PDB file of C-alpha atoms in Angstrom:
ATOM      1  CA  MET Q   1     -42.219 -12.938 -30.686  1.00 53.00           C
ATOM      2  CA  LYS Q   2     -38.896 -12.103 -32.356  1.00 61.00           C
ATOM      3  CA  LYS Q   3     -38.974  -8.662 -30.778  1.00 63.00           C
ATOM      4  CA  TYR Q   4     -39.010 -10.125 -27.270  1.00 73.00           C
ATOM      5  CA  SER Q   5     -36.203 -12.592 -27.996  1.00 84.00           C
ATOM      6  CA  LYS Q   6     -33.950  -9.769 -29.259  1.00 85.00           C
ATOM      7  CA  GLU Q   7     -34.741  -7.647 -26.215  1.00 87.00           C
ATOM      8  CA  THR Q   8     -34.015 -10.612 -23.940  1.00 89.00           C
ATOM      9  CA  ALA Q   9     -30.666 -11.238 -25.668  1.00 87.00           C
ATOM     10  CA  VAL Q  10     -29.695  -7.577 -25.365  1.00 88.00           C
ATOM     11  CA  GLY Q  11     -30.756  -7.549 -21.704  1.00 90.00           C
ATOM     12  CA  ILE Q  12     -28.643 -10.620 -20.924  1.00 92.00           C
ATOM     13  CA  PHE Q  13     -25.675  -9.105 -22.785  1.00 92.00           C
ATOM     14  CA  VAL Q  14     -25.954  -5.844 -20.817  1.00 92.00           C
ATOM     15  CA  PHE Q  15     -26.321  -7.731 -17.519  1.00 93.00           C
ATOM     16  CA  VAL Q  16     -23.216  -9.860 -18.188  1.00 93.00           C
ATOM     17  CA  GLY Q  17     -21.312  -6.711 -19.204  1.00 93.00           C
ATOM     18  CA  LEU Q  18     -22.256  -4.965 -15.957  1.00 93.00           C
ATOM     19  CA  LEU Q  19     -21.189  -7.979 -13.907  1.00 92.00           C
ATOM     20  CA  ALA Q  20     -17.838  -8.019 -15.712  1.00 90.00           C
ATOM     21  CA  MET Q  21     -17.330  -4.296 -15.055  1.00 90.00           C
ATOM     22  CA  ILE Q  22     -18.156  -4.669 -11.357  1.00 88.00           C
ATOM     23  CA  TYR Q  23     -15.780  -7.638 -11.013  1.00 86.00           C
ATOM     24  CA  MET Q  24     -12.902  -5.783 -12.713  1.00 85.00           C
ATOM     25  CA  SER Q  25     -13.513  -2.644 -10.636  1.00 81.00           C
ATOM     26  CA  VAL Q  26     -13.273  -4.652  -7.435  1.00 76.00           C
ATOM     27  CA  LYS Q  27     -10.170  -6.567  -8.536  1.00 73.00           C
ATOM     28  CA  LEU Q  28      -8.290  -3.524  -9.848  1.00 74.00           C
ATOM     29  CA  GLY Q  29      -9.310  -1.389  -6.881  1.00 68.00           C
ATOM     30  CA  ASN Q  30      -7.667  -3.778  -4.376  1.00 58.00           C
ATOM     31  CA  VAL Q  31     -10.975  -4.319  -2.601  1.00 60.00           C
ATOM     32  CA  GLY Q  32     -10.794  -7.613  -0.748  1.00 56.00           C
ATOM     33  CA  ILE Q  33     -14.350  -8.824  -1.343  1.00 57.00           C
ATOM     34  CA  PHE Q  34     -13.516 -12.034  -3.180  1.00 57.00           C
ATOM     35  CA  SER Q  35     -10.328 -12.987  -1.374  1.00 60.00           C
ATOM     36  CA  ASP Q  36      -7.979 -11.346   1.076  1.00 70.00           C
ATOM     37  CA  ASN Q  37      -4.618 -13.040   0.812  1.00 87.00           C
ATOM     38  CA  HIS Q  38      -2.758 -10.392   2.821  1.00 89.00           C
ATOM     39  CA  TRP Q  39      -1.745 -10.002   6.450  1.00 91.00           C
ATOM     40  CA  THR Q  40      -1.386  -6.744   8.396  1.00 92.00           C
ATOM     41  CA  LEU Q  41       1.939  -5.223   9.404  1.00 93.00           C
ATOM     42  CA  LYS Q  42       2.168  -1.975  11.383  1.00 93.00           C
ATOM     43  CA  ALA Q  43       4.933   0.604  11.691  1.00 93.00           C
ATOM     44  CA  SER Q  44       5.334   4.066  13.224  1.00 93.00           C
ATOM     45  CA  PHE Q  45       7.188   6.868  11.418  1.00 93.00           C
ATOM     46  CA  THR Q  46       8.173  10.360  12.578  1.00 92.00           C
ATOM     47  CA  ASP Q  47       7.494  11.708   9.053  1.00 89.00           C
ATOM     48  CA  VAL Q  48       5.483  10.206   6.180  1.00 91.00           C
ATOM     49  CA  SER Q  49       5.320  13.311   3.958  1.00 86.00           C
ATOM     50  CA  GLY Q  50       3.897  12.399   0.549  1.00 86.00           C
ATOM     51  CA  LEU Q  51       2.984   8.810   1.445  1.00 91.00           C
ATOM     52  CA  LYS Q  52      -0.597   7.934   0.537  1.00 92.00           C
ATOM     53  CA  ASP Q  53      -3.039   5.075   1.017  1.00 91.00           C
ATOM     54  CA  ASN Q  54      -2.508   2.235  -1.496  1.00 91.00           C
ATOM     55  CA  ALA Q  55       1.159   3.191  -1.950  1.00 92.00           C
ATOM     56  CA  PRO Q  56       3.274   0.119  -2.727  1.00 94.00           C
ATOM     57  CA  VAL Q  57       5.334  -1.745  -0.148  1.00 95.00           C
ATOM     58  CA  GLN Q  58       8.488  -3.250  -1.637  1.00 95.00           C
ATOM     59  CA  MET Q  59      11.195  -5.683  -0.616  1.00 94.00           C
ATOM     60  CA  TYR Q  60      14.238  -6.225  -2.861  1.00 93.00           C
ATOM     61  CA  GLY Q  61      12.509  -3.938  -5.396  1.00 91.00           C
ATOM     62  CA  VAL Q  62       9.505  -6.260  -5.701  1.00 94.00           C
ATOM     63  CA  LYS Q  63       6.009  -5.182  -4.644  1.00 95.00           C
ATOM     64  CA  ILE Q  64       4.926  -7.296  -1.672  1.00 94.00           C
ATOM     65  CA  GLY Q  65       1.931  -5.293  -0.503  1.00 93.00           C
ATOM     66  CA  TYR Q  66       0.389  -1.866  -0.110  1.00 94.00           C
ATOM     67  CA  VAL Q  67      -0.320   0.811   2.490  1.00 94.00           C
ATOM     68  CA  LYS Q  68      -3.794   0.273   3.888  1.00 94.00           C
ATOM     69  CA  SER Q  69      -4.080   3.360   6.088  1.00 94.00           C
ATOM     70  CA  ILE Q  70      -2.109   6.170   7.719  1.00 95.00           C
ATOM     71  CA  THR Q  71      -3.257   7.559  11.052  1.00 95.00           C
ATOM     72  CA  LEU Q  72      -1.925  10.219  13.390  1.00 94.00           C
ATOM     73  CA  ASN Q  73      -0.845   9.080  16.848  1.00 92.00           C
ATOM     74  CA  GLN Q  74      -0.661  12.359  18.801  1.00 94.00           C
ATOM     75  CA  LYS Q  75       0.130  10.615  22.068  1.00 93.00           C
ATOM     76  CA  ASP Q  76       3.478   9.334  20.765  1.00 91.00           C
ATOM     77  CA  GLY Q  77       3.994  12.066  18.134  1.00 91.00           C
ATOM     78  CA  VAL Q  78       4.184   9.675  15.178  1.00 93.00           C
ATOM     79  CA  ALA Q  79       2.218   8.525  12.175  1.00 93.00           C
ATOM     80  CA  ASP Q  80       1.037   4.912  12.373  1.00 94.00           C
ATOM     81  CA  VAL Q  81       1.040   3.090   9.026  1.00 95.00           C
ATOM     82  CA  ASP Q  82      -0.950  -0.104   8.486  1.00 94.00           C
ATOM     83  CA  MET Q  83       0.385  -2.198   5.615  1.00 94.00           C
ATOM     84  CA  LYS Q  84      -1.126  -5.224   3.915  1.00 94.00           C
ATOM     85  CA  ILE Q  85       1.605  -7.741   3.060  1.00 93.00           C
ATOM     86  CA  HIS Q  86       1.046 -10.691   0.726  1.00 93.00           C
ATOM     87  CA  GLU Q  87       0.574 -13.920   2.705  1.00 91.00           C
ATOM     88  CA  ASP Q  88       3.513 -15.669   0.988  1.00 91.00           C
ATOM     89  CA  VAL Q  89       6.011 -13.045   2.207  1.00 91.00           C
ATOM     90  CA  THR Q  90       7.777 -13.350   5.557  1.00 91.00           C
ATOM     91  CA  VAL Q  91       8.968 -10.197   7.308  1.00 92.00           C
ATOM     92  CA  THR Q  92      11.384 -10.557  10.223  1.00 91.00           C
ATOM     93  CA  ASP Q  93      11.165  -8.576  13.453  1.00 89.00           C
ATOM     94  CA  ASP Q  94      14.520  -6.856  12.851  1.00 91.00           C
ATOM     95  CA  SER Q  95      13.583  -5.579   9.375  1.00 93.00           C
ATOM     96  CA  ILE Q  96      13.783  -1.849   8.621  1.00 93.00           C
ATOM     97  CA  ALA Q  97      10.880   0.039   7.010  1.00 93.00           C
ATOM     98  CA  SER Q  98      11.827   3.207   5.116  1.00 94.00           C
ATOM     99  CA  VAL Q  99       9.769   5.792   3.253  1.00 92.00           C
ATOM    100  CA  LYS Q 100      11.425   6.182  -0.157  1.00 91.00           C
ATOM    101  CA  THR Q 101      10.779   8.124  -3.347  1.00 87.00           C
ATOM    102  CA  SER Q 102      10.644   6.476  -6.759  1.00 86.00           C
ATOM    103  CA  GLY Q 103      12.738   8.710  -8.992  1.00 76.00           C
ATOM    104  CA  LEU Q 104      13.774  12.260  -8.185  1.00 71.00           C
ATOM    105  CA  ILE Q 105      10.316  13.693  -7.503  1.00 71.00           C
ATOM    106  CA  GLY Q 106       8.191  10.578  -7.883  1.00 79.00           C
ATOM    107  CA  ASP Q 107       5.636   8.901  -5.680  1.00 87.00           C
ATOM    108  CA  LYS Q 108       6.463   7.687  -2.185  1.00 91.00           C
ATOM    109  CA  TYR Q 109       6.535   4.024  -1.219  1.00 93.00           C
ATOM    110  CA  ILE Q 110       7.683   1.909   1.702  1.00 95.00           C
ATOM    111  CA  LYS Q 111      10.827  -0.155   1.339  1.00 94.00           C
ATOM    112  CA  ILE Q 112      11.361  -3.027   3.751  1.00 94.00           C
ATOM    113  CA  THR Q 113      14.952  -4.116   4.257  1.00 93.00           C
ATOM    114  CA  PRO Q 114      14.848  -7.629   5.733  1.00 91.00           C
ATOM    115  CA  GLY Q 115      16.882  -8.788   8.679  1.00 87.00           C
ATOM    116  CA  LEU Q 116      17.789 -12.187  10.115  1.00 88.00           C
ATOM    117  CA  GLY Q 117      15.403 -12.306  13.083  1.00 85.00           C
ATOM    118  CA  SER Q 118      12.279 -14.350  13.641  1.00 86.00           C
ATOM    119  CA  ALA Q 119       9.165 -14.051  11.497  1.00 87.00           C
ATOM    120  CA  MET Q 120       6.536 -11.505  12.492  1.00 84.00           C
ATOM    121  CA  LYS Q 121       2.891 -12.324  13.112  1.00 86.00           C
ATOM    122  CA  PRO Q 122      -0.074 -10.392  11.672  1.00 86.00           C
ATOM    123  CA  GLY Q 123      -0.778  -7.127  13.480  1.00 84.00           C
ATOM    124  CA  GLU Q 124       2.676  -6.784  15.044  1.00 87.00           C
ATOM    125  CA  PHE Q 125       4.665  -3.526  14.976  1.00 87.00           C
ATOM    126  CA  LEU Q 126       7.863  -3.076  13.016  1.00 86.00           C
ATOM    127  CA  PHE Q 127       9.970  -0.881  15.301  1.00 87.00           C
ATOM    128  CA  ASP Q 128      12.951   0.010  13.087  1.00 87.00           C
ATOM    129  CA  THR Q 129      11.784   2.767  10.726  1.00 89.00           C
ATOM    130  CA  GLU Q 130      13.329   5.589   8.696  1.00 87.00           C
ATOM    131  CA  PRO Q 131      11.229   8.676   7.856  1.00 86.00           C
ATOM    132  CA  ALA Q 132      10.887  10.306   4.453  1.00 79.00           C
ATOM    133  CA  ILE Q 133      13.695  12.608   3.339  1.00 77.00           C
ATOM    134  CA  ASP Q 134      12.447  16.169   2.940  1.00 74.00           C
ATOM    135  CA  LEU Q 135      13.926  17.304  -0.380  1.00 73.00           C
ATOM    136  CA  GLU Q 136      12.850  20.937   0.118  1.00 75.00           C
ATOM    137  CA  ASP Q 137      14.631  21.068   3.466  1.00 76.00           C
ATOM    138  CA  LEU Q 138      17.833  19.669   1.959  1.00 77.00           C
ATOM    139  CA  ILE Q 139      17.746  22.157  -0.930  1.00 82.00           C
ATOM    140  CA  SER Q 140      17.167  25.105   1.400  1.00 82.00           C
ATOM    141  CA  LYS Q 141      20.070  24.021   3.625  1.00 81.00           C
ATOM    142  CA  PHE Q 142      22.316  23.695   0.582  1.00 80.00           C
ATOM    143  CA  ALA Q 143      21.187  27.048  -0.857  1.00 82.00           C
ATOM    144  CA  PHE Q 144      21.821  28.924   2.385  1.00 82.00           C
ATOM    145  CA  GLY Q 145      25.097  27.165   3.149  1.00 76.00           C
ATOM    146  CA  LYS Q 146      23.969  25.213   6.198  1.00 69.00           C
ATOM    147  CA  VAL Q 147      25.059  21.809   4.914  1.00 59.00           C
TER     148      VAL Q 147
END
C-alpha cells in the first residue's frame, strides 16, 4: 500500500512539473494562448535587412511590442512588416517607423518616433518608414572614396 502512495505522489509531482514547464514555455515564447493584449500595426519598408520575427518594437527606448511577421510584397517592391503593439500604447498616424541597430553590429529592431496626429486603429498601415542602414555599403563607399 505504501508503494502505491509513493508512486502516486511522484506521479502528481511530475505532472505538476510538466504543467509548469508548458506554462512557462508559452509565456516566455510570446505565444498568445492565455491572453493576447496586443493590437496589430502594419508598415512597409524598402529594406529590412537583418530584421527578424520577434524583434522588439520600441518607442522612446521602451519596448512596446514585437515584430510578428515579415512578408515580401513583390507587387509594390517592399517588405510588409506586421507588428504587435501592447494595447496600452497609442501610435499616431503621422509616426515614423525606422529599422535601427542596437549597438554597432547588434540586432535590428523597429523604432517608432511618435507624431501629433490622430490615434491609429488595429490593422492600419503606418506610411512613414525609414529602411535599415546598410553598414557594408557605407564602408565600401568610404573605402573607395565615393562618400
